[in-house]
Amino acid sequence: MADVIDYTIHGEEMQLVEIELDPGEGVRAEAGAMMYMSDGIAMQTGTGGGLFSGFKRMLTGEGFFITSFVHEGSGKGHVAFAAPYPGKVVPLDLGEHGGEIICQKDAFLCAASGIDIDIAFSKKIGAGLFGGEGFILQSLSGDGLAFMHAGGTIIRKDLKPGQTLRVDTGALVAMTPSVDYSIKFVGGFTNALFGGEGLFVTTLEGPGTVWLQSLPFARLADRIAAALPQDRNKG
């Protein structure tokens, strides 16, 4: 059973989530995500389940370690986690979604203690070869709260059986395990050269729920890099 935690999300576009903990309650987060914590909160960094779990996390592009924050004092304790770039913090109750959520490698922010954080391999090899955002996705399982971070605006889509949705690969934040996930070639010489969306798109097929973001970090980074002045002294 995951700890039952209370939370408050602060801000509009540069959000952070503040978790309220009773004595003995805890929360797990990516190493480096913590913004502040009150007295009585004990911090412990580990692999989140043994050495092999740490190596598996490295495959997702995440850090080797998971940090746990447990309230060992009296009264109420508070610990806050900030998103790494502009966007929204999205609370998801895993118990309301069949006990498991699959998320992009950089979407996970924090979760109540008791939620298992693992990796999930895509069913389709094309996702591994061409997905861009990762053949390996993270799996969060349990019955408590987990918090995702999405760039820009977040939108939820509930797909019916057989209903498909094609999205930019980086736009996918999270999905329920019942959603089929594959990568397909856009097709067409002109699309490949001038489409601006890359050669491949992600195809999601229901039934299930997906969460999408309007500003994937990779797209933001590309725009910033393109706007930076070039060093004219090179060469």
mmCIF file of C-alpha atoms in Angstrom:
data_model
loop_
_atom_site.group_PDB
_atom_site.id
_atom_site.type_symbol
_atom_site.label_atom_id
_atom_site.label_comp_id
_atom_site.label_asym_id
_atom_site.label_seq_id
_atom_site.Cartn_x
_atom_site.Cartn_y
_atom_site.Cartn_z
ATOM 1 C CA MET A 1 0.000 0.000 0.000
ATOM 2 C CA ALA A 2 1.324 3.427 -0.944
ATOM 3 C CA ASP A 3 1.312 6.240 1.603
ATOM 4 C CA VAL A 4 -1.743 8.515 1.426
ATOM 5 C CA ILE A 5 -0.333 11.997 0.934
ATOM 6 C CA ASP A 6 -1.781 15.500 0.621
ATOM 7 C CA TYR A 7 -0.397 18.026 -1.819
ATOM 8 C CA THR A 8 -0.659 21.572 -3.149
ATOM 9 C CA ILE A 9 0.446 22.654 -6.626
ATOM 10 C CA HIS A 10 1.812 26.207 -6.686
ATOM 11 C CA GLY A 11 2.143 28.495 -9.694
ATOM 12 C CA GLU A 12 0.707 28.604 -13.172
ATOM 13 C CA GLU A 13 3.439 28.067 -15.776
ATOM 14 C CA MET A 14 6.491 27.360 -13.598
ATOM 15 C CA GLN A 15 4.848 24.973 -11.176
ATOM 16 C CA LEU A 16 6.028 23.104 -8.124
ATOM 17 C CA VAL A 17 4.236 20.543 -5.967
ATOM 18 C CA GLU A 18 4.394 20.723 -2.174
ATOM 19 C CA ILE A 19 3.752 17.399 -0.432
ATOM 20 C CA GLU A 20 2.356 17.349 3.107
ATOM 21 C CA LEU A 21 3.467 14.331 5.155
ATOM 22 C CA ASP A 22 2.259 12.916 8.435
ATOM 23 C CA PRO A 23 4.832 11.238 10.711
ATOM 24 C CA GLY A 24 6.130 8.086 9.025
ATOM 25 C CA GLU A 25 4.860 9.034 5.566
ATOM 26 C CA GLY A 26 7.228 9.459 2.654
ATOM 27 C CA VAL A 27 7.629 10.368 -0.981
ATOM 28 C CA ARG A 28 10.147 9.281 -3.642
ATOM 29 C CA ALA A 29 11.574 11.550 -6.327
ATOM 30 C CA GLU A 30 14.236 11.897 -8.945
ATOM 31 C CA ALA A 31 17.567 12.873 -7.411
ATOM 32 C CA GLY A 32 17.893 16.659 -7.691
ATOM 33 C CA ALA A 33 14.151 17.429 -7.977
ATOM 34 C CA MET A 34 13.715 18.627 -4.373
ATOM 35 C CA MET A 35 13.279 22.385 -3.913
ATOM 36 C CA TYR A 36 12.807 22.682 -0.138
ATOM 37 C CA MET A 37 11.810 20.622 2.908
ATOM 38 C CA SER A 38 10.872 21.295 6.520
ATOM 39 C CA ASP A 39 12.536 20.118 9.725
ATOM 40 C CA GLY A 40 11.987 16.474 10.520
ATOM 41 C CA ILE A 41 12.220 15.281 6.913
ATOM 42 C CA ALA A 42 14.948 12.661 6.472
ATOM 43 C CA MET A 43 16.441 12.280 3.005
ATOM 44 C CA GLN A 44 17.950 9.005 1.801
ATOM 45 C CA THR A 45 19.291 8.354 -1.689
ATOM 46 C CA GLY A 46 19.403 4.854 -3.153
ATOM 47 C CA THR A 47 18.822 2.853 -6.306
ATOM 48 C CA GLY A 48 15.131 2.349 -5.611
ATOM 49 C CA GLY A 49 15.361 -1.442 -5.349
ATOM 50 C CA GLY A 50 18.906 -2.730 -5.538
ATOM 51 C CA LEU A 51 21.883 -2.311 -7.850
ATOM 52 C CA PHE A 52 20.092 -3.829 -10.842
ATOM 53 C CA SER A 53 17.237 -1.337 -10.457
ATOM 54 C CA GLY A 54 19.766 1.479 -10.626
ATOM 55 C CA PHE A 55 21.267 0.153 -13.849
ATOM 56 C CA LYS A 56 17.816 -0.298 -15.364
ATOM 57 C CA ARG A 57 17.019 3.332 -14.543
ATOM 58 C CA MET A 58 20.181 4.431 -16.324
ATOM 59 C CA LEU A 59 18.807 2.772 -19.486
ATOM 60 C CA THR A 60 15.838 5.137 -19.393
ATOM 61 C CA GLY A 61 18.141 8.148 -19.498
ATOM 62 C CA GLU A 62 17.324 8.986 -15.884
ATOM 63 C CA GLY A 63 19.761 9.159 -12.993
ATOM 64 C CA PHE A 64 21.043 6.070 -11.258
ATOM 65 C CA PHE A 65 19.461 7.047 -7.952
ATOM 66 C CA ILE A 66 16.030 7.668 -6.431
ATOM 67 C CA THR A 67 15.756 9.853 -3.330
ATOM 68 C CA SER A 68 13.278 9.077 -0.545
ATOM 69 C CA PHE A 69 11.970 11.750 1.833
ATOM 70 C CA VAL A 70 10.401 10.428 5.060
ATOM 71 C CA HIS A 71 8.867 12.554 7.801
ATOM 72 C CA GLU A 72 10.505 11.398 11.034
ATOM 73 C CA GLY A 73 9.393 14.352 13.158
ATOM 74 C CA SER A 74 6.070 15.247 14.774
ATOM 75 C CA GLY A 75 3.146 17.162 13.329
ATOM 76 C CA LYS A 76 3.040 17.950 9.648
ATOM 77 C CA GLY A 77 6.098 17.904 7.404
ATOM 78 C CA HIS A 78 6.463 19.453 3.954
ATOM 79 C CA VAL A 79 8.720 18.788 0.988
ATOM 80 C CA ALA A 80 8.451 20.440 -2.427
ATOM 81 C CA PHE A 81 9.579 19.387 -5.897
ATOM 82 C CA ALA A 82 10.003 21.741 -8.832
ATOM 83 C CA ALA A 83 9.595 21.000 -12.513
ATOM 84 C CA PRO A 84 12.825 21.364 -14.554
ATOM 85 C CA TYR A 85 11.321 23.581 -17.291
ATOM 86 C CA PRO A 86 8.098 25.569 -17.943
ATOM 87 C CA GLY A 87 4.969 23.484 -17.885
ATOM 88 C CA LYS A 88 2.454 21.737 -15.656
ATOM 89 C CA VAL A 89 2.685 19.322 -12.743
ATOM 90 C CA VAL A 90 0.098 16.579 -13.276
ATOM 91 C CA PRO A 91 -1.176 14.494 -10.317
ATOM 92 C CA LEU A 92 -2.266 10.971 -11.229
ATOM 93 C CA ASP A 93 -3.961 8.552 -8.842
ATOM 94 C CA LEU A 94 -2.730 5.150 -10.016
ATOM 95 C CA GLY A 95 -5.622 3.426 -8.283
ATOM 96 C CA GLU A 96 -8.009 5.202 -10.662
ATOM 97 C CA HIS A 97 -6.103 3.922 -13.703
ATOM 98 C CA GLY A 98 -5.824 0.202 -13.030
ATOM 99 C CA GLY A 99 -2.795 0.500 -10.752
ATOM 100 C CA GLU A 100 -0.216 1.310 -13.427
ATOM 101 C CA ILE A 101 0.865 4.196 -15.634
ATOM 102 C CA ILE A 102 3.506 4.152 -18.393
ATOM 103 C CA CYS A 103 5.335 7.457 -18.764
ATOM 104 C CA GLN A 104 8.058 9.035 -20.855
ATOM 105 C CA LYS A 105 11.532 8.832 -19.383
ATOM 106 C CA ASP A 106 11.678 12.521 -18.385
ATOM 107 C CA ALA A 107 8.053 12.922 -17.238
ATOM 108 C CA PHE A 108 8.270 11.429 -13.721
ATOM 109 C CA LEU A 109 8.682 13.975 -10.908
ATOM 110 C CA CYS A 110 7.768 12.237 -7.637
ATOM 111 C CA ALA A 111 5.438 9.631 -6.112
ATOM 112 C CA ALA A 112 4.167 8.465 -2.733
ATOM 113 C CA SER A 113 6.284 5.886 -0.947
ATOM 114 C CA GLY A 114 5.050 2.404 -1.815
ATOM 115 C CA ILE A 115 4.739 3.035 -5.541
ATOM 116 C CA ASP A 116 7.082 0.859 -7.590
ATOM 117 C CA ILE A 117 9.218 2.667 -10.180
ATOM 118 C CA ASP A 118 10.489 0.397 -12.947
ATOM 119 C CA ILE A 119 11.076 0.365 -16.697
ATOM 120 C CA ALA A 120 8.725 -0.829 -19.423
ATOM 121 C CA PHE A 121 9.887 -1.941 -22.848
ATOM 122 C CA SER A 122 7.805 -1.002 -25.857
ATOM 123 C CA LYS A 123 6.098 -3.891 -27.619
ATOM 124 C CA LYS A 124 7.174 -2.612 -31.011
ATOM 125 C CA ILE A 125 10.842 -2.683 -32.039
ATOM 126 C CA GLY A 126 10.220 0.331 -34.265
ATOM 127 C CA ALA A 127 9.738 2.410 -31.142
ATOM 128 C CA GLY A 128 13.220 1.466 -30.054
ATOM 129 C CA LEU A 129 14.889 2.184 -33.368
ATOM 130 C CA PHE A 130 13.104 5.395 -34.311
ATOM 131 C CA GLY A 131 11.156 6.657 -31.306
ATOM 132 C CA GLY A 132 13.562 9.417 -30.464
ATOM 133 C CA GLU A 133 12.088 9.832 -26.974
ATOM 134 C CA GLY A 134 12.937 6.270 -26.033
ATOM 135 C CA PHE A 135 12.368 2.585 -26.616
ATOM 136 C CA ILE A 136 12.424 2.250 -22.840
ATOM 137 C CA LEU A 137 9.603 3.879 -20.880
ATOM 138 C CA GLN A 138 9.060 4.101 -17.130
ATOM 139 C CA SER A 139 6.366 2.099 -15.374
ATOM 140 C CA LEU A 140 4.779 3.377 -12.161
ATOM 141 C CA SER A 141 2.642 0.827 -10.333
ATOM 142 C CA GLY A 142 0.703 0.897 -7.079
ATOM 143 C CA ASP A 143 -2.400 2.492 -5.617
ATOM 144 C CA GLY A 144 -1.263 5.982 -4.654
ATOM 145 C CA LEU A 145 -0.413 9.362 -6.109
ATOM 146 C CA ALA A 146 2.315 10.004 -8.652
ATOM 147 C CA PHE A 147 3.224 13.349 -10.197
ATOM 148 C CA MET A 148 4.241 13.883 -13.793
ATOM 149 C CA HIS A 149 5.729 16.975 -15.381
ATOM 150 C CA ALA A 150 4.544 18.094 -18.823
ATOM 151 C CA GLY A 151 5.981 20.911 -20.926
ATOM 152 C CA GLY A 152 3.581 23.680 -21.898
ATOM 153 C CA THR A 153 -0.081 22.662 -21.620
ATOM 154 C CA ILE A 154 -1.295 19.171 -20.705
ATOM 155 C CA ILE A 155 -4.252 17.507 -22.434
ATOM 156 C CA ARG A 156 -5.943 14.200 -21.639
ATOM 157 C CA LYS A 157 -7.391 11.964 -24.351
ATOM 158 C CA ASP A 158 -9.600 8.960 -23.589
ATOM 159 C CA LEU A 159 -9.374 6.527 -26.510
ATOM 160 C CA LYS A 160 -12.118 4.017 -27.302
ATOM 161 C CA PRO A 161 -11.296 0.460 -28.454
ATOM 162 C CA GLY A 162 -9.690 0.666 -31.889
ATOM 163 C CA GLN A 163 -9.522 4.477 -31.856
ATOM 164 C CA THR A 164 -6.119 5.782 -32.912
ATOM 165 C CA LEU A 165 -4.283 9.028 -32.395
ATOM 166 C CA ARG A 166 -1.064 10.032 -34.162
ATOM 167 C CA VAL A 167 1.147 12.425 -32.233
ATOM 168 C CA ASP A 168 4.605 13.909 -32.338
ATOM 169 C CA THR A 169 6.838 11.416 -30.541
ATOM 170 C CA GLY A 170 7.890 13.854 -27.850
ATOM 171 C CA ALA A 171 4.319 14.935 -27.131
ATOM 172 C CA LEU A 172 3.489 11.748 -25.210
ATOM 173 C CA VAL A 173 3.699 12.215 -21.433
ATOM 174 C CA ALA A 174 1.969 9.124 -20.075
ATOM 175 C CA MET A 175 -0.558 6.426 -20.936
ATOM 176 C CA THR A 176 -2.374 3.504 -19.386
ATOM 177 C CA PRO A 177 -0.877 0.064 -20.246
ATOM 178 C CA SER A 178 -3.899 -0.879 -22.353
ATOM 179 C CA VAL A 179 -2.893 1.669 -25.014
ATOM 180 C CA ASP A 180 -0.904 0.166 -27.888
ATOM 181 C CA TYR A 181 2.177 2.259 -28.704
ATOM 182 C CA SER A 182 4.064 2.102 -31.995
ATOM 183 C CA ILE A 183 6.170 4.264 -34.296
ATOM 184 C CA LYS A 184 5.200 4.699 -37.939
ATOM 185 C CA PHE A 185 6.920 6.302 -40.904
ATOM 186 C CA VAL A 186 5.322 9.570 -42.009
ATOM 187 C CA GLY A 187 5.755 8.695 -45.692
ATOM 188 C CA GLY A 188 6.360 10.938 -48.663
ATOM 189 C CA PHE A 189 9.597 12.558 -49.816
ATOM 190 C CA THR A 190 8.295 16.096 -49.263
ATOM 191 C CA ASN A 191 7.083 15.247 -45.756
ATOM 192 C CA ALA A 192 10.453 13.787 -44.867
ATOM 193 C CA LEU A 193 12.373 16.854 -46.051
ATOM 194 C CA PHE A 194 10.070 19.754 -45.240
ATOM 195 C CA GLY A 195 7.430 18.524 -42.812
ATOM 196 C CA GLY A 196 9.325 19.806 -39.793
ATOM 197 C CA GLU A 197 8.018 16.966 -37.639
ATOM 198 C CA GLY A 198 10.664 14.332 -38.342
ATOM 199 C CA LEU A 199 10.351 11.078 -40.258
ATOM 200 C CA PHE A 200 8.245 9.240 -37.695
ATOM 201 C CA VAL A 201 5.153 9.792 -35.556
ATOM 202 C CA THR A 202 3.835 7.898 -32.569
ATOM 203 C CA THR A 203 0.590 6.016 -33.132
ATOM 204 C CA LEU A 204 -1.507 5.365 -30.040
ATOM 205 C CA GLU A 205 -4.413 2.926 -30.224
ATOM 206 C CA GLY A 206 -7.127 2.505 -27.598
ATOM 207 C CA PRO A 207 -8.696 1.532 -25.394
ATOM 208 C CA GLY A 208 -7.077 3.618 -22.701
ATOM 209 C CA THR A 209 -6.063 7.093 -21.619
ATOM 210 C CA VAL A 210 -3.130 9.175 -22.818
ATOM 211 C CA TRP A 211 -1.713 12.481 -21.583
ATOM 212 C CA LEU A 212 -0.010 14.789 -24.072
ATOM 213 C CA GLN A 213 2.151 17.906 -23.701
ATOM 214 C CA SER A 214 2.202 20.909 -26.018
ATOM 215 C CA LEU A 215 5.893 21.717 -25.518
ATOM 216 C CA PRO A 216 8.231 18.698 -25.393
ATOM 217 C CA PHE A 217 11.588 19.610 -23.879
ATOM 218 C CA ALA A 218 13.483 18.430 -26.988
ATOM 219 C CA ARG A 219 11.461 20.869 -29.130
ATOM 220 C CA LEU A 220 12.134 23.719 -26.692
ATOM 221 C CA ALA A 221 15.854 22.934 -26.669
ATOM 222 C CA ASP A 222 15.974 22.848 -30.471
ATOM 223 C CA ARG A 223 14.326 26.278 -30.707
ATOM 224 C CA ILE A 224 16.733 27.768 -28.165
ATOM 225 C CA ALA A 225 19.751 26.263 -29.930
ATOM 226 C CA ALA A 226 18.577 27.607 -33.296
ATOM 227 C CA ALA A 227 18.213 31.117 -31.854
ATOM 228 C CA LEU A 228 21.687 31.241 -30.306
ATOM 229 C CA PRO A 229 24.207 33.330 -32.270
ATOM 230 C CA GLN A 230 26.823 31.306 -34.101
ATOM 231 C CA ASP A 231 30.490 31.816 -33.256
ATOM 232 C CA ARG A 232 31.789 33.666 -36.303
ATOM 233 C CA ASN A 233 35.381 33.196 -35.189
ATOM 234 C CA LYS A 234 35.265 29.437 -35.648
ATOM 235 C CA GLY A 235 37.118 28.083 -38.632
#
